[in-house]
JSON list of C-alpha atoms in Angstrom, two decimals:
[
{"chain": "A", "resi": 167, "resn": "UNK", "atom": "CA", "xyz": [-4.07, -55.33, 2.00]},
{"chain": "A", "resi": 168, "resn": "UNK", "atom": "CA", "xyz": [-4.31, -58.37, -0.27]},
{"chain": "A", "resi": 169, "resn": "UNK", "atom": "CA", "xyz": [-1.27, -60.57, -0.29]},
{"chain": "A", "resi": 170, "resn": "UNK", "atom": "CA", "xyz": [-0.23, -62.21, -3.50]},
{"chain": "A", "resi": 171, "resn": "UNK", "atom": "CA", "xyz": [-0.04, -65.98, -3.18]},
{"chain": "A", "resi": 172, "resn": "UNK", "atom": "CA", "xyz": [3.53, -66.07, -4.53]},
{"chain": "A", "resi": 173, "resn": "UNK", "atom": "CA", "xyz": [5.07, -64.13, -1.65]},
{"chain": "A", "resi": 174, "resn": "UNK", "atom": "CA", "xyz": [3.78, -66.28, 1.22]},
{"chain": "A", "resi": 175, "resn": "UNK", "atom": "CA", "xyz": [4.80, -69.39, -0.72]},
{"chain": "A", "resi": 176, "resn": "UNK", "atom": "CA", "xyz": [8.23, -67.90, -1.44]},
{"chain": "A", "resi": 177, "resn": "UNK", "atom": "CA", "xyz": [8.75, -67.06, 2.21]},
{"chain": "A", "resi": 178, "resn": "UNK", "atom": "CA", "xyz": [7.63, -70.50, 3.32]},
{"chain": "A", "resi": 179, "resn": "UNK", "atom": "CA", "xyz": [10.14, -72.10, 0.96]},
{"chain": "A", "resi": 180, "resn": "UNK", "atom": "CA", "xyz": [13.01, -69.68, 1.46]},
{"chain": "A", "resi": 181, "resn": "UNK", "atom": "CA", "xyz": [13.01, -68.39, 4.99]},
{"chain": "A", "resi": 182, "resn": "UNK", "atom": "CA", "xyz": [13.26, -69.86, 8.44]},
{"chain": "A", "resi": 183, "resn": "UNK", "atom": "CA", "xyz": [10.51, -68.13, 10.33]},
{"chain": "A", "resi": 184, "resn": "UNK", "atom": "CA", "xyz": [10.45, -67.67, 14.08]},
{"chain": "A", "resi": 185, "resn": "UNK", "atom": "CA", "xyz": [7.38, -68.22, 16.17]},
{"chain": "A", "resi": 186, "resn": "UNK", "atom": "CA", "xyz": [4.69, -65.55, 15.94]},
{"chain": "A", "resi": 187, "resn": "UNK", "atom": "CA", "xyz": [4.68, -63.07, 18.76]},
{"chain": "A", "resi": 188, "resn": "UNK", "atom": "CA", "xyz": [1.99, -60.74, 19.99]},
{"chain": "A", "resi": 189, "resn": "UNK", "atom": "CA", "xyz": [3.92, -57.74, 18.66]},
{"chain": "A", "resi": 190, "resn": "UNK", "atom": "CA", "xyz": [3.50, -56.18, 15.22]},
{"chain": "A", "resi": 191, "resn": "UNK", "atom": "CA", "xyz": [7.05, -57.17, 14.22]},
{"chain": "A", "resi": 192, "resn": "UNK", "atom": "CA", "xyz": [7.26, -58.88, 10.83]},
{"chain": "A", "resi": 193, "resn": "UNK", "atom": "CA", "xyz": [8.29, -62.53, 10.82]},
{"chain": "A", "resi": 194, "resn": "UNK", "atom": "CA", "xyz": [12.00, -62.94, 10.20]},
{"chain": "A", "resi": 195, "resn": "UNK", "atom": "CA", "xyz": [14.11, -65.42, 8.29]},
{"chain": "A", "resi": 196, "resn": "UNK", "atom": "CA", "xyz": [17.81, -65.90, 7.46]},
{"chain": "A", "resi": 197, "resn": "UNK", "atom": "CA", "xyz": [19.81, -65.55, 4.24]},
{"chain": "A", "resi": 198, "resn": "UNK", "atom": "CA", "xyz": [23.44, -66.64, 3.82]},
{"chain": "A", "resi": 199, "resn": "UNK", "atom": "CA", "xyz": [25.59, -64.16, 1.84]},
{"chain": "A", "resi": 200, "resn": "UNK", "atom": "CA", "xyz": [28.30, -66.13, 0.02]},
{"chain": "A", "resi": 201, "resn": "UNK", "atom": "CA", "xyz": [30.63, -63.15, -0.60]},
{"chain": "A", "resi": 202, "resn": "UNK", "atom": "CA", "xyz": [30.71, -62.31, 3.12]},
{"chain": "A", "resi": 203, "resn": "UNK", "atom": "CA", "xyz": [30.30, -65.73, 4.73]},
{"chain": "A", "resi": 204, "resn": "UNK", "atom": "CA", "xyz": [27.57, -64.29, 6.98]},
{"chain": "A", "resi": 205, "resn": "UNK", "atom": "CA", "xyz": [23.91, -64.97, 7.78]},
{"chain": "A", "resi": 206, "resn": "UNK", "atom": "CA", "xyz": [21.60, -61.94, 7.70]},
{"chain": "A", "resi": 207, "resn": "UNK", "atom": "CA", "xyz": [18.10, -61.56, 9.09]},
{"chain": "A", "resi": 208, "resn": "UNK", "atom": "CA", "xyz": [15.36, -60.64, 6.64]},
{"chain": "A", "resi": 209, "resn": "UNK", "atom": "CA", "xyz": [11.61, -59.99, 6.57]},
{"chain": "A", "resi": 210, "resn": "UNK", "atom": "CA", "xyz": [8.93, -59.66, 3.90]},
{"chain": "A", "resi": 211, "resn": "UNK", "atom": "CA", "xyz": [8.62, -55.95, 3.09]},
{"chain": "A", "resi": 212, "resn": "UNK", "atom": "CA", "xyz": [6.43, -56.05, -0.05]},
{"chain": "A", "resi": 213, "resn": "UNK", "atom": "CA", "xyz": [3.84, -58.52, -1.20]},
{"chain": "A", "resi": 214, "resn": "UNK", "atom": "CA", "xyz": [4.37, -57.82, -4.91]},
{"chain": "A", "resi": 215, "resn": "UNK", "atom": "CA", "xyz": [7.03, -56.31, -7.14]},
{"chain": "A", "resi": 216, "resn": "UNK", "atom": "CA", "xyz": [6.95, -55.60, -10.85]},
{"chain": "A", "resi": 217, "resn": "UNK", "atom": "CA", "xyz": [9.11, -58.00, -12.82]},
{"chain": "A", "resi": 218, "resn": "UNK", "atom": "CA", "xyz": [11.43, -55.30, -14.19]},
{"chain": "A", "resi": 219, "resn": "UNK", "atom": "CA", "xyz": [14.45, -53.59, -12.66]},
{"chain": "A", "resi": 220, "resn": "UNK", "atom": "CA", "xyz": [17.44, -55.10, -10.91]},
{"chain": "A", "resi": 221, "resn": "UNK", "atom": "CA", "xyz": [16.90, -58.36, -9.03]},
{"chain": "A", "resi": 222, "resn": "UNK", "atom": "CA", "xyz": [19.28, -60.73, -7.33]},
{"chain": "A", "resi": 223, "resn": "UNK", "atom": "CA", "xyz": [19.02, -64.52, -7.47]},
{"chain": "A", "resi": 224, "resn": "UNK", "atom": "CA", "xyz": [18.12, -66.21, -4.17]},
{"chain": "A", "resi": 225, "resn": "UNK", "atom": "CA", "xyz": [18.28, -69.97, -3.69]},
{"chain": "A", "resi": 226, "resn": "UNK", "atom": "CA", "xyz": [17.23, -72.43, -0.99]},
{"chain": "A", "resi": 227, "resn": "UNK", "atom": "CA", "xyz": [20.05, -73.35, 1.40]},
{"chain": "A", "resi": 228, "resn": "UNK", "atom": "CA", "xyz": [20.66, -74.91, 4.80]},
{"chain": "A", "resi": 229, "resn": "UNK", "atom": "CA", "xyz": [23.88, -73.02, 5.65]},
{"chain": "A", "resi": 230, "resn": "UNK", "atom": "CA", "xyz": [22.15, -70.73, 8.18]},
{"chain": "A", "resi": 231, "resn": "UNK", "atom": "CA", "xyz": [19.81, -73.50, 9.32]},
{"chain": "A", "resi": 232, "resn": "UNK", "atom": "CA", "xyz": [17.01, -75.63, 7.88]},
{"chain": "A", "resi": 233, "resn": "UNK", "atom": "CA", "xyz": [14.79, -73.85, 5.36]},
{"chain": "A", "resi": 234, "resn": "UNK", "atom": "CA", "xyz": [17.02, -70.81, 4.93]},
{"chain": "A", "resi": 235, "resn": "UNK", "atom": "CA", "xyz": [18.28, -69.19, 1.72]},
{"chain": "A", "resi": 236, "resn": "UNK", "atom": "CA", "xyz": [21.50, -68.03, 0.12]},
{"chain": "A", "resi": 237, "resn": "UNK", "atom": "CA", "xyz": [22.63, -65.38, -2.33]},
{"chain": "A", "resi": 238, "resn": "UNK", "atom": "CA", "xyz": [25.93, -64.12, -3.69]},
{"chain": "A", "resi": 239, "resn": "UNK", "atom": "CA", "xyz": [25.94, -60.47, -2.48]},
{"chain": "A", "resi": 240, "resn": "UNK", "atom": "CA", "xyz": [24.79, -58.63, 0.64]},
{"chain": "A", "resi": 241, "resn": "UNK", "atom": "CA", "xyz": [24.78, -55.13, 2.17]},
{"chain": "A", "resi": 242, "resn": "UNK", "atom": "CA", "xyz": [27.85, -53.15, 1.13]},
{"chain": "A", "resi": 243, "resn": "UNK", "atom": "CA", "xyz": [28.67, -55.43, -1.83]},
{"chain": "A", "resi": 244, "resn": "UNK", "atom": "CA", "xyz": [28.43, -54.26, -5.44]},
{"chain": "A", "resi": 245, "resn": "UNK", "atom": "CA", "xyz": [25.60, -56.30, -6.90]},
{"chain": "A", "resi": 246, "resn": "UNK", "atom": "CA", "xyz": [23.37, -56.22, -3.80]},
{"chain": "A", "resi": 247, "resn": "UNK", "atom": "CA", "xyz": [19.95, -54.98, -4.91]},
{"chain": "A", "resi": 248, "resn": "UNK", "atom": "CA", "xyz": [18.56, -54.03, -1.50]},
{"chain": "A", "resi": 249, "resn": "UNK", "atom": "CA", "xyz": [16.60, -57.24, -1.05]},
{"chain": "A", "resi": 250, "resn": "UNK", "atom": "CA", "xyz": [14.92, -57.33, -4.48]},
{"chain": "A", "resi": 251, "resn": "UNK", "atom": "CA", "xyz": [14.96, -61.08, -5.10]},
{"chain": "A", "resi": 252, "resn": "UNK", "atom": "CA", "xyz": [14.11, -63.44, -7.92]},
{"chain": "A", "resi": 253, "resn": "UNK", "atom": "CA", "xyz": [13.76, -67.17, -7.39]},
{"chain": "A", "resi": 254, "resn": "UNK", "atom": "CA", "xyz": [14.71, -69.67, -10.09]},
{"chain": "A", "resi": 255, "resn": "UNK", "atom": "CA", "xyz": [10.99, -70.00, -10.95]},
{"chain": "A", "resi": 256, "resn": "UNK", "atom": "CA", "xyz": [10.81, -66.25, -11.74]},
{"chain": "A", "resi": 257, "resn": "UNK", "atom": "CA", "xyz": [8.96, -65.13, -8.58]},
{"chain": "A", "resi": 258, "resn": "UNK", "atom": "CA", "xyz": [9.94, -61.56, -7.56]},
{"chain": "A", "resi": 259, "resn": "UNK", "atom": "CA", "xyz": [9.66, -60.24, -3.98]},
{"chain": "A", "resi": 260, "resn": "UNK", "atom": "CA", "xyz": [11.22, -57.78, -1.52]},
{"chain": "A", "resi": 261, "resn": "UNK", "atom": "CA", "xyz": [12.94, -58.96, 1.67]},
{"chain": "A", "resi": 262, "resn": "UNK", "atom": "CA", "xyz": [15.80, -56.64, 2.69]},
{"chain": "A", "resi": 263, "resn": "UNK", "atom": "CA", "xyz": [18.74, -58.01, 4.66]},
{"chain": "A", "resi": 264, "resn": "UNK", "atom": "CA", "xyz": [19.04, -56.34, 8.07]},
{"chain": "A", "resi": 265, "resn": "UNK", "atom": "CA", "xyz": [21.54, -56.23, 10.91]},
{"chain": "A", "resi": 266, "resn": "UNK", "atom": "CA", "xyz": [25.26, -56.74, 10.72]},
{"chain": "A", "resi": 267, "resn": "UNK", "atom": "CA", "xyz": [25.24, -60.39, 9.77]},
{"chain": "A", "resi": 268, "resn": "UNK", "atom": "CA", "xyz": [26.64, -63.23, 11.86]},
{"chain": "A", "resi": 269, "resn": "UNK", "atom": "CA", "xyz": [28.64, -66.37, 11.13]},
{"chain": "A", "resi": 270, "resn": "UNK", "atom": "CA", "xyz": [26.61, -69.47, 10.28]},
{"chain": "A", "resi": 271, "resn": "UNK", "atom": "CA", "xyz": [26.01, -71.98, 13.06]},
{"chain": "A", "resi": 272, "resn": "UNK", "atom": "CA", "xyz": [28.71, -74.61, 13.42]}
]
């Protein structure tokens, strides 16, 4: 499958990515959810998305660690769009938030 250039660039800028493993698990990053005060794991689930429909703003942040991201709403919050993100430059991509979330590192 061809990957759009925007998604790998977006992930490189937005997500802290762990070391590659031999498994087929997608690379993971972290996103801080302001409304919950928690860091959630995420992964790239789609290489392209049409630019219509509901999207949620995601911004660079260091709250969950260097190179991570932040957004206002997460799982269970009104306004969470299931990981359909838009960056300030207009790039759209899909990276759902997974797990129960954990407090940011001290």
